[in-house]
mmCIF file of C-alpha atoms in Angstrom:
data_model
loop_
_atom_site.group_PDB
_atom_site.id
_atom_site.type_symbol
_atom_site.label_atom_id
_atom_site.label_comp_id
_atom_site.label_asym_id
_atom_site.label_seq_id
_atom_site.Cartn_x
_atom_site.Cartn_y
_atom_site.Cartn_z
ATOM 1 C CA MET P 1 -2.451 12.433 5.584
ATOM 2 C CA SER P 2 -5.253 13.651 3.624
ATOM 3 C CA LEU P 3 -4.909 15.127 -0.026
ATOM 4 C CA MET P 4 -5.327 18.833 1.248
ATOM 5 C CA LYS P 5 -2.618 18.405 3.858
ATOM 6 C CA ASN P 6 -0.293 16.753 1.563
ATOM 7 C CA ILE P 7 -0.823 19.871 -0.867
ATOM 8 C CA ILE P 8 -0.122 22.432 2.005
ATOM 9 C CA ALA P 9 2.900 20.399 3.158
ATOM 10 C CA VAL P 10 4.650 20.422 -0.082
ATOM 11 C CA LEU P 11 3.913 24.319 -0.560
ATOM 12 C CA LEU P 12 5.588 24.910 2.629
ATOM 13 C CA ILE P 13 8.558 22.505 1.960
ATOM 14 C CA VAL P 14 9.332 24.315 -0.998
ATOM 15 C CA GLY P 15 9.381 27.238 1.235
ATOM 16 C CA VAL P 16 6.619 29.206 -0.361
ATOM 17 C CA MET P 17 2.847 28.554 -0.252
ATOM 18 C CA VAL P 18 1.425 30.015 -3.505
ATOM 19 C CA SER P 19 1.509 33.312 -5.731
ATOM 20 C CA CYS P 20 0.282 34.535 -9.035
ATOM 21 C CA SER P 21 1.482 36.743 -11.722
ATOM 22 C CA ASP P 22 -0.324 38.872 -14.467
ATOM 23 C CA SER P 23 2.550 37.908 -16.925
ATOM 24 C CA ASN P 24 1.370 34.164 -16.589
ATOM 25 C CA SER P 25 0.641 32.988 -20.003
ATOM 26 C CA GLN P 26 -1.555 30.407 -18.557
ATOM 27 C CA GLY P 27 -4.106 33.020 -17.278
ATOM 28 C CA GLN P 28 -7.530 32.240 -17.581
ATOM 29 C CA LYS P 29 -9.349 34.148 -20.378
ATOM 30 C CA GLU P 30 -12.854 32.837 -19.988
ATOM 31 C CA GLY P 31 -12.893 31.981 -16.210
ATOM 32 C CA ILE P 32 -13.389 29.093 -14.098
ATOM 33 C CA THR P 33 -16.324 28.563 -12.245
ATOM 34 C CA ILE P 34 -16.280 27.533 -8.500
ATOM 35 C CA SER P 35 -19.722 26.563 -7.024
ATOM 36 C CA GLY P 36 -21.383 24.268 -4.561
ATOM 37 C CA THR P 37 -23.840 23.693 -1.688
ATOM 38 C CA ILE P 38 -23.486 24.832 1.869
ATOM 39 C CA LEU P 39 -24.859 22.654 4.405
ATOM 40 C CA ASN P 40 -25.182 23.945 8.061
ATOM 41 C CA PRO P 41 -23.690 27.366 7.169
ATOM 42 C CA ALA P 42 -21.869 29.147 9.655
ATOM 43 C CA SER P 43 -21.865 33.038 9.730
ATOM 44 C CA GLY P 44 -19.688 34.984 7.734
ATOM 45 C CA VAL P 45 -18.556 34.724 4.093
ATOM 46 C CA ILE P 46 -16.545 32.548 1.779
ATOM 47 C CA THR P 47 -13.104 34.033 0.653
ATOM 48 C CA VAL P 48 -10.799 33.233 -2.206
ATOM 49 C CA GLU P 49 -7.340 33.579 -1.310
ATOM 50 C CA LYS P 50 -3.831 33.593 -2.488
ATOM 51 C CA MET P 51 -1.155 32.041 -0.238
ATOM 52 C CA LEU P 52 2.088 34.333 0.245
ATOM 53 C CA ARG P 53 4.986 33.340 1.928
ATOM 54 C CA ASP P 54 3.737 34.083 5.309
ATOM 55 C CA ARG P 55 0.108 34.449 5.163
ATOM 56 C CA ALA P 56 -3.286 34.076 3.124
ATOM 57 C CA GLU P 57 -4.202 37.113 1.394
ATOM 58 C CA PRO P 58 -8.042 37.381 0.645
ATOM 59 C CA ILE P 59 -8.435 38.362 -2.972
ATOM 60 C CA ASP P 60 -12.336 38.162 -3.410
ATOM 61 C CA THR P 61 -15.704 37.557 -1.534
ATOM 62 C CA ILE P 62 -18.194 34.856 -2.291
ATOM 63 C CA TYR P 63 -21.855 35.045 -0.746
ATOM 64 C CA VAL P 64 -24.301 32.349 -0.261
ATOM 65 C CA GLU P 65 -27.487 32.526 -1.925
ATOM 66 C CA ASN P 66 -30.778 32.083 -0.001
ATOM 67 C CA ASP P 67 -31.267 28.365 -1.329
ATOM 68 C CA ASN P 68 -27.543 27.643 0.578
ATOM 69 C CA THR P 69 -25.815 27.591 -2.897
ATOM 70 C CA TYR P 70 -22.838 29.701 -4.037
ATOM 71 C CA LYS P 71 -21.302 30.376 -7.485
ATOM 72 C CA TYR P 72 -18.185 32.357 -8.269
ATOM 73 C CA MET P 73 -16.154 33.010 -11.751
ATOM 74 C CA PHE P 74 -12.575 33.050 -11.211
ATOM 75 C CA THR P 75 -10.701 34.828 -13.809
ATOM 76 C CA GLY P 76 -7.218 35.347 -12.638
ATOM 77 C CA PRO P 77 -4.039 33.464 -13.677
ATOM 78 C CA SER P 78 -3.425 29.946 -13.159
ATOM 79 C CA GLY P 79 -1.987 28.490 -9.898
ATOM 80 C CA TYR P 80 -2.752 27.205 -6.360
ATOM 81 C CA TYR P 81 -5.238 29.004 -4.310
ATOM 82 C CA ARG P 82 -7.394 28.455 -1.315
ATOM 83 C CA VAL P 83 -11.096 28.710 -0.832
ATOM 84 C CA ASN P 84 -11.855 29.529 2.971
ATOM 85 C CA PHE P 85 -15.435 28.925 4.143
ATOM 86 C CA PHE P 86 -16.186 30.998 7.081
ATOM 87 C CA ASN P 87 -12.791 30.752 8.579
ATOM 88 C CA ALA P 88 -13.964 27.120 9.615
ATOM 89 C CA GLN P 89 -12.523 25.178 7.014
ATOM 90 C CA ALA P 90 -10.371 25.778 3.670
ATOM 91 C CA SER P 91 -9.625 24.007 0.534
ATOM 92 C CA THR P 92 -6.447 24.205 -1.327
ATOM 93 C CA VAL P 93 -7.404 24.044 -5.190
ATOM 94 C CA ILE P 94 -5.755 24.115 -8.443
ATOM 95 C CA LEU P 95 -7.238 26.845 -10.853
ATOM 96 C CA ASP P 96 -6.026 26.100 -14.342
ATOM 97 C CA GLN P 97 -8.623 24.186 -16.671
ATOM 98 C CA ASP P 98 -11.436 22.717 -14.996
ATOM 99 C CA ASN P 99 -14.646 24.105 -13.122
ATOM 100 C CA LEU P 100 -14.886 23.025 -9.668
ATOM 101 C CA ILE P 101 -17.527 21.856 -7.069
ATOM 102 C CA ILE P 102 -16.976 22.081 -3.597
ATOM 103 C CA ASN P 103 -19.739 21.290 -0.991
ATOM 104 C CA PHE P 104 -19.336 22.257 2.462
ATOM 105 C CA ASP P 105 -20.786 21.087 5.788
ATOM 106 C CA GLY P 106 -20.727 23.289 8.765
ATOM 107 C CA THR P 107 -21.246 20.324 11.066
ATOM 108 C CA ASN P 108 -17.995 18.280 9.507
ATOM 109 C CA THR P 109 -15.000 20.817 9.472
ATOM 110 C CA GLN P 110 -12.562 18.193 10.145
ATOM 111 C CA GLY P 111 -13.417 16.206 6.975
ATOM 112 C CA ASN P 112 -11.520 16.068 3.746
ATOM 113 C CA LEU P 113 -12.783 19.031 1.815
ATOM 114 C CA MET P 114 -12.233 17.490 -1.826
ATOM 115 C CA PRO P 115 -12.871 19.485 -4.791
ATOM 116 C CA GLU P 116 -14.882 17.806 -7.505
ATOM 117 C CA GLY P 117 -14.176 18.099 -11.349
ATOM 118 C CA SER P 118 -10.671 19.162 -11.305
ATOM 119 C CA ARG P 119 -8.115 16.925 -13.353
ATOM 120 C CA GLU P 120 -5.206 17.867 -11.485
ATOM 121 C CA MET P 121 -6.694 17.312 -8.077
ATOM 122 C CA ASN P 122 -7.687 13.869 -9.231
ATOM 123 C CA GLN P 123 -4.508 13.170 -10.714
ATOM 124 C CA ILE P 124 -2.720 13.916 -7.278
ATOM 125 C CA GLU P 125 -5.337 12.010 -5.428
ATOM 126 C CA ALA P 126 -4.742 8.892 -7.612
ATOM 127 C CA PHE P 127 -1.205 9.148 -7.507
ATOM 128 C CA TYR P 128 -0.975 8.978 -3.707
ATOM 129 C CA ALA P 129 -3.633 6.251 -3.730
ATOM 130 C CA SER P 130 -1.465 4.095 -6.060
ATOM 131 C CA VAL P 131 1.637 4.734 -3.941
ATOM 132 C CA ASN P 132 0.076 4.236 -0.769
ATOM 133 C CA GLU P 133 -1.469 0.773 -1.859
ATOM 134 C CA LYS P 134 1.669 -0.409 -3.063
ATOM 135 C CA PHE P 135 4.114 0.725 -0.139
ATOM 136 C CA GLY P 136 1.784 1.796 2.944
ATOM 137 C CA PRO P 137 1.548 -1.582 4.630
ATOM 138 C CA LYS P 138 4.985 -2.740 4.130
ATOM 139 C CA GLU P 139 6.355 0.694 5.474
ATOM 140 C CA GLN P 140 4.163 0.402 8.292
ATOM 141 C CA GLU P 141 5.484 -3.027 8.935
ATOM 142 C CA ILE P 142 9.136 -2.020 8.826
ATOM 143 C CA ASN P 143 8.549 0.789 11.110
ATOM 144 C CA ALA P 144 6.583 -1.281 13.672
ATOM 145 C CA ALA P 145 9.643 -3.770 13.623
ATOM 146 C CA PHE P 146 12.159 -0.886 13.865
ATOM 147 C CA VAL P 147 10.342 0.389 16.956
ATOM 148 C CA ALA P 148 10.143 -2.852 18.441
ATOM 149 C CA ALA P 149 13.683 -3.518 18.059
ATOM 150 C CA ASN P 150 14.552 -0.286 19.520
ATOM 151 C CA GLN P 151 12.516 -0.999 22.599
ATOM 152 C CA ALA P 152 13.981 -4.212 22.908
ATOM 153 C CA GLY P 153 17.342 -3.117 22.534
ATOM 154 C CA ASP P 154 18.107 -5.361 19.592
ATOM 155 C CA VAL P 155 20.644 -3.459 17.622
ATOM 156 C CA ALA P 156 21.242 -6.068 14.931
ATOM 157 C CA LYS P 157 17.344 -6.228 14.141
ATOM 158 C CA ALA P 158 16.989 -2.632 14.297
ATOM 159 C CA ASP P 159 19.807 -2.051 11.652
ATOM 160 C CA GLU P 160 18.379 -4.917 9.694
ATOM 161 C CA SER P 161 15.040 -2.963 9.731
ATOM 162 C CA ARG P 162 16.686 0.350 8.676
ATOM 163 C CA ASP P 163 18.293 -1.607 5.580
ATOM 164 C CA GLU P 164 15.112 -3.082 4.587
ATOM 165 C CA TYR P 165 13.346 0.251 5.056
ATOM 166 C CA MET P 166 16.222 2.232 2.827
ATOM 167 C CA ALA P 167 15.848 -0.497 0.189
ATOM 168 C CA MET P 168 11.901 -0.053 0.211
ATOM 169 C CA LEU P 169 12.499 3.749 -0.100
ATOM 170 C CA LYS P 170 14.556 3.243 -3.235
ATOM 171 C CA GLU P 171 12.019 1.033 -4.677
ATOM 172 C CA LYS P 172 9.310 3.335 -3.907
ATOM 173 C CA GLN P 173 11.193 6.480 -5.573
ATOM 174 C CA SER P 174 11.600 4.293 -8.714
ATOM 175 C CA TYR P 175 7.831 3.530 -8.730
ATOM 176 C CA SER P 176 6.766 7.173 -7.965
ATOM 177 C CA ALA P 177 9.089 8.400 -10.840
ATOM 178 C CA GLU P 178 7.516 5.898 -13.494
ATOM 179 C CA LEU P 179 4.221 7.010 -12.430
ATOM 180 C CA ILE P 180 4.810 10.665 -12.878
ATOM 181 C CA LYS P 181 6.120 10.202 -16.104
ATOM 182 C CA THR P 182 2.629 8.721 -17.367
ATOM 183 C CA TYR P 183 0.957 12.010 -16.394
ATOM 184 C CA ASP P 184 0.672 15.351 -18.443
ATOM 185 C CA VAL P 185 2.763 18.195 -17.055
ATOM 186 C CA ASN P 186 0.531 20.484 -15.368
ATOM 187 C CA LEU P 187 0.083 22.084 -12.088
ATOM 188 C CA ALA P 188 -0.221 18.741 -10.280
ATOM 189 C CA THR P 189 3.195 17.969 -11.554
ATOM 190 C CA PHE P 190 4.477 20.576 -8.998
ATOM 191 C CA GLN P 191 2.863 18.527 -6.068
ATOM 192 C CA LEU P 192 4.115 15.227 -7.310
ATOM 193 C CA VAL P 193 7.512 15.963 -8.098
ATOM 194 C CA SER P 194 7.961 17.138 -4.483
ATOM 195 C CA THR P 195 7.889 13.272 -3.491
ATOM 196 C CA LEU P 196 11.112 12.588 -5.595
ATOM 197 C CA ASP P 197 14.404 12.890 -3.794
ATOM 198 C CA ASN P 198 17.270 14.866 -5.048
ATOM 199 C CA ASP P 199 19.741 12.222 -5.281
ATOM 200 C CA SER P 200 18.095 9.101 -7.294
ATOM 201 C CA GLN P 201 15.672 11.264 -9.272
ATOM 202 C CA LEU P 202 17.481 14.667 -10.085
ATOM 203 C CA GLY P 203 17.525 14.244 -13.853
ATOM 204 C CA LEU P 204 13.474 13.671 -13.913
ATOM 205 C CA LYS P 205 12.953 16.288 -10.820
ATOM 206 C CA ASP P 206 15.062 19.036 -12.760
ATOM 207 C CA SER P 207 13.746 18.444 -16.250
ATOM 208 C CA LEU P 208 10.027 18.778 -14.788
ATOM 209 C CA ALA P 209 10.868 21.837 -12.895
ATOM 210 C CA GLN P 210 12.252 23.643 -16.053
ATOM 211 C CA GLU P 211 9.150 22.376 -17.975
ATOM 212 C CA LEU P 212 6.650 23.689 -15.326
ATOM 213 C CA ASN P 213 8.610 27.050 -15.330
ATOM 214 C CA LYS P 214 8.192 27.244 -19.170
ATOM 215 C CA LYS P 215 4.709 26.370 -18.914
ATOM 216 C CA TYR P 216 3.597 28.504 -15.950
ATOM 217 C CA PRO P 217 5.987 31.346 -15.980
ATOM 218 C CA GLY P 218 5.795 33.904 -13.095
ATOM 219 C CA LEU P 219 4.609 31.472 -10.351
ATOM 220 C CA PHE P 220 7.563 32.044 -7.800
ATOM 221 C CA TYR P 221 6.838 28.728 -5.878
ATOM 222 C CA ILE P 222 7.864 26.883 -9.091
ATOM 223 C CA GLU P 223 10.644 29.266 -9.649
ATOM 224 C CA ASP P 224 11.958 28.371 -5.898
ATOM 225 C CA LEU P 225 11.688 24.825 -7.292
ATOM 226 C CA VAL P 226 13.845 25.453 -10.208
ATOM 227 C CA ALA P 227 16.381 27.253 -8.021
ATOM 228 C CA GLN P 228 16.571 24.274 -5.517
ATOM 229 C CA MET P 229 17.189 22.061 -8.543
ATOM 230 C CA GLU P 230 20.194 24.307 -9.759
ATOM 231 C CA LYS P 231 21.475 24.010 -6.150
ATOM 232 C CA ALA P 232 20.953 20.220 -6.246
ATOM 233 C CA ARG P 233 23.102 20.000 -9.302
ATOM 234 C CA THR P 234 25.985 21.288 -7.643
ATOM 235 C CA THR P 235 26.148 18.364 -5.204
ATOM 236 C CA ALA P 236 25.064 15.873 -7.709
ATOM 237 C CA VAL P 237 26.865 12.551 -8.056
ATOM 238 C CA GLY P 238 29.942 12.863 -10.283
ATOM 239 C CA VAL P 239 30.424 16.544 -9.681
ATOM 240 C CA THR P 240 33.370 17.784 -7.290
ATOM 241 C CA ALA P 241 32.205 18.596 -3.998
ATOM 242 C CA PRO P 242 31.996 22.406 -3.113
ATOM 243 C CA GLU P 243 34.691 23.863 -0.765
ATOM 244 C CA ILE P 244 33.796 24.258 2.843
ATOM 245 C CA THR P 245 35.763 26.260 5.230
ATOM 246 C CA LEU P 246 35.065 26.169 8.813
ATOM 247 C CA PRO P 247 36.757 26.168 12.220
ATOM 248 C CA ASN P 248 37.181 23.099 14.253
ATOM 249 C CA PRO P 249 36.606 23.095 17.948
ATOM 250 C CA ASP P 250 39.911 24.540 18.608
ATOM 251 C CA GLY P 251 39.148 27.673 16.315
ATOM 252 C CA GLU P 252 41.366 26.445 13.776
ATOM 253 C CA ILE P 253 40.072 26.601 10.109
ATOM 254 C CA VAL P 254 39.938 23.340 8.341
ATOM 255 C CA THR P 255 39.155 23.377 4.474
ATOM 256 C CA LEU P 256 37.277 20.179 3.006
ATOM 257 C CA SER P 257 40.024 20.331 0.135
ATOM 258 C CA SER P 258 42.743 19.978 3.003
ATOM 259 C CA LEU P 259 41.591 16.244 2.744
ATOM 260 C CA LYS P 260 42.036 15.607 -0.842
ATOM 261 C CA GLY P 261 43.779 12.356 -1.416
ATOM 262 C CA SER P 262 41.353 10.647 1.271
ATOM 263 C CA VAL P 263 38.174 9.182 0.525
ATOM 264 C CA VAL P 264 36.012 11.335 2.513
ATOM 265 C CA LEU P 265 32.496 11.036 3.995
ATOM 266 C CA VAL P 266 31.223 14.678 4.459
ATOM 267 C CA ASP P 267 28.645 13.884 7.489
ATOM 268 C CA PHE P 268 26.360 16.741 8.441
ATOM 269 C CA TRP P 269 25.037 15.978 12.072
ATOM 270 C CA ALA P 270 24.358 17.449 15.510
ATOM 271 C CA GLN P 271 24.229 16.862 19.017
ATOM 272 C CA TRP P 272 20.714 17.103 19.327
ATOM 273 C CA CYS P 273 19.666 15.191 16.555
ATOM 274 C CA LYS P 274 18.608 11.756 17.505
ATOM 275 C CA PRO P 275 18.721 9.694 14.183
ATOM 276 C CA CYS P 276 22.238 11.288 13.860
ATOM 277 C CA ARG P 277 23.343 9.987 17.273
ATOM 278 C CA MET P 278 21.914 6.654 16.247
ATOM 279 C CA GLU P 279 24.012 6.742 13.086
ATOM 280 C CA ASN P 280 27.251 7.452 14.627
ATOM 281 C CA PRO P 281 28.323 3.929 15.767
ATOM 282 C CA ASN P 282 27.960 2.995 12.104
ATOM 283 C CA VAL P 283 29.999 5.620 10.819
ATOM 284 C CA VAL P 284 32.507 4.825 13.627
ATOM 285 C CA LYS P 285 32.649 1.125 12.514
ATOM 286 C CA ALA P 286 33.062 2.261 9.168
ATOM 287 C CA PHE P 287 35.854 4.654 10.016
ATOM 288 C CA ASN P 288 37.898 2.217 12.325
ATOM 289 C CA LYS P 289 37.527 -0.520 9.394
ATOM 290 C CA TYR P 290 38.873 1.688 6.468
ATOM 291 C CA LYS P 291 40.781 4.435 7.906
ATOM 292 C CA ASP P 292 44.236 2.795 7.183
ATOM 293 C CA LYS P 293 43.095 2.427 3.722
ATOM 294 C CA GLY P 294 42.713 6.358 3.483
ATOM 295 C CA PHE P 295 39.083 6.917 4.531
ATOM 296 C CA THR P 296 38.116 9.718 6.942
ATOM 297 C CA VAL P 297 35.465 11.574 8.017
ATOM 298 C CA TYR P 298 34.558 15.534 7.759
ATOM 299 C CA GLY P 299 31.930 16.139 10.367
ATOM 300 C CA VAL P 300 29.929 19.209 9.945
ATOM 301 C CA SER P 301 27.988 20.007 13.090
ATOM 302 C CA LEU P 302 24.682 21.899 12.749
ATOM 303 C CA ASP P 303 24.915 22.540 16.588
ATOM 304 C CA ARG P 304 24.228 25.939 18.256
ATOM 305 C CA THR P 305 26.685 25.705 20.953
ATOM 306 C CA LYS P 306 30.246 24.669 21.368
ATOM 307 C CA ASP P 307 29.962 22.711 24.772
ATOM 308 C CA LYS P 308 26.959 20.557 23.194
ATOM 309 C CA TRP P 309 28.977 19.936 20.190
ATOM 310 C CA VAL P 310 32.259 18.877 21.798
ATOM 311 C CA GLN P 311 30.502 16.784 24.298
ATOM 312 C CA ALA P 312 28.673 14.698 21.715
ATOM 313 C CA ILE P 313 32.012 14.151 19.962
ATOM 314 C CA GLU P 314 33.576 12.907 23.107
ATOM 315 C CA GLU P 315 30.338 10.862 24.038
ATOM 316 C CA ASP P 316 29.981 8.969 20.433
ATOM 317 C CA ASN P 317 33.921 8.777 20.285
ATOM 318 C CA LEU P 318 33.943 10.480 16.779
ATOM 319 C CA THR P 319 37.925 10.678 16.335
ATOM 320 C CA TRP P 320 38.037 12.508 12.984
ATOM 321 C CA THR P 321 37.844 15.950 11.622
ATOM 322 C CA HIS P 322 35.196 18.214 12.938
ATOM 323 C CA VAL P 323 34.027 21.771 12.053
ATOM 324 C CA SER P 324 31.266 23.990 12.742
ATOM 325 C CA ASP P 325 30.088 27.563 12.467
ATOM 326 C CA LEU P 326 27.390 26.912 15.149
ATOM 327 C CA GLN P 327 24.767 28.388 13.195
ATOM 328 C CA TYR P 328 22.145 25.605 13.076
ATOM 329 C CA PHE P 329 20.671 25.142 9.579
ATOM 330 C CA ASN P 330 21.853 28.583 8.746
ATOM 331 C CA SER P 331 25.462 27.297 8.692
ATOM 332 C CA VAL P 332 27.039 28.508 5.597
ATOM 333 C CA ALA P 333 27.849 24.761 4.891
ATOM 334 C CA ALA P 334 24.360 23.516 5.147
ATOM 335 C CA GLN P 335 23.499 26.421 2.624
ATOM 336 C CA THR P 336 25.903 25.431 0.194
ATOM 337 C CA TYR P 337 24.751 22.088 0.229
ATOM 338 C CA GLY P 338 21.152 22.554 0.447
ATOM 339 C CA VAL P 339 20.818 20.731 3.712
ATOM 340 C CA GLN P 340 17.290 20.720 4.848
ATOM 341 C CA SER P 341 17.484 17.552 7.381
ATOM 342 C CA ILE P 342 19.988 15.757 8.930
ATOM 343 C CA PRO P 343 21.716 13.238 8.973
ATOM 344 C CA PHE P 344 22.968 13.997 5.524
ATOM 345 C CA SER P 345 26.273 12.721 4.262
ATOM 346 C CA ILE P 346 28.163 12.707 0.781
ATOM 347 C CA LEU P 347 30.934 10.291 0.072
ATOM 348 C CA LEU P 348 33.905 11.691 -1.950
ATOM 349 C CA ASP P 349 36.515 9.942 -3.857
ATOM 350 C CA ARG P 350 40.311 10.722 -3.435
ATOM 351 C CA GLU P 351 39.839 13.693 -5.906
ATOM 352 C CA GLY P 352 37.218 15.229 -4.071
ATOM 353 C CA LYS P 353 34.225 14.068 -6.409
ATOM 354 C CA ILE P 354 31.026 12.915 -5.156
ATOM 355 C CA ILE P 355 30.418 9.120 -5.565
ATOM 356 C CA ALA P 356 27.417 8.540 -3.149
ATOM 357 C CA LYS P 357 24.940 10.269 -0.966
ATOM 358 C CA ASN P 358 23.118 9.606 2.340
ATOM 359 C CA LEU P 359 24.601 6.005 2.893
ATOM 360 C CA ARG P 360 23.122 4.543 6.072
ATOM 361 C CA GLY P 361 24.140 1.560 8.288
ATOM 362 C CA LYS P 362 25.724 -1.213 6.271
ATOM 363 C CA ALA P 363 25.369 0.841 2.918
ATOM 364 C CA LEU P 364 28.317 2.931 3.922
ATOM 365 C CA GLU P 365 30.612 -0.158 4.378
ATOM 366 C CA ASP P 366 29.280 -1.610 1.247
ATOM 367 C CA ALA P 367 30.133 1.449 -0.865
ATOM 368 C CA LEU P 368 33.545 1.676 0.592
ATOM 369 C CA GLU P 369 34.282 -1.986 0.151
ATOM 370 C CA GLU P 370 33.075 -1.396 -3.642
ATOM 371 C CA PHE P 371 35.299 1.549 -3.920
ATOM 372 C CA TYR P 372 38.469 -0.042 -2.424
ATOM 373 C CA THR P 373 37.856 -3.349 -4.537
ATOM 374 C CA ALA P 374 37.641 -1.321 -7.507
ATOM 375 C CA GLU P 375 40.531 0.796 -6.945
ATOM 376 C CA ALA P 376 42.717 -2.401 -6.315
ATOM 377 C CA ARG P 377 41.847 -3.698 -9.775
ATOM 378 C CA MET P 378 43.111 -0.281 -11.456
#
């Protein structure tokens, strides 16, 4: 994925694209120059745009000189913007400290339109290059082995590849976190912090979000990131899991707290979710192995229809508690827990406190074995 596509994807994941505010204390006083050369220009003009939640809004126009060059002085507040070349190709840019050079070739509108001169953009590019160099080949190798195992019907090999992948992701998170710590906190940090998950790196991610919000007040995509971190803290390891109050397939309300006294896996899933259905046999195995020790599952479906939901329960032999409001990702439980993708799971101790998150395959059994072993020693 190109650097520009990475940046745009991150802005979308956070839930917004970009905004600016007159109250931003980092606003430019002297201005930033954006300039460059246009090869094979198309008809039309160059526009500078701010990105709203649902659209790009032009805020100024740049005209090309007779010698096919352009130069523009930006004096707005710091933030992420977009320079749109003739509606043929656009470049997402950070306007904060440095003058930028962006050259455009009308015959190569599918290439990477990389701005030159920006320390932040260079920082982002260096980060992705370092992470991809270290983990890219291994990730491709594991993915290929997993696909081959699935195609061959080799369940054991597929499970082995998945466990290897999860271990690799854990190492990748640690590496990324340490690399981010070496950089100055600036607008590039917003892009980089999005690569950290909310489980293993919540502390760092939260602290960086708070620091960004102080340094760049009024940027609502950063404010949204702060809000996400606030929600993530409510489901962090060590805190009591938020209550869930939803109906089971028979329409009876079953609260999560009603299972207090058991070790509970809160499992967000759906009939239509293929990875969820692939993970279900592992959950069934763990349930059957530890149910006599007080382990159970509280399945929260993000399905839309009762028939599909109940069908999947029967097909996958999921003989535990199930609840759903059939509201897809708009489910009140999904909103409370900040669920943005499934499968998503949280393991609770007998008091309802979160002890682990997103355990896959053998990792769930390992965590349960560790818990019961420690409990036996008490």
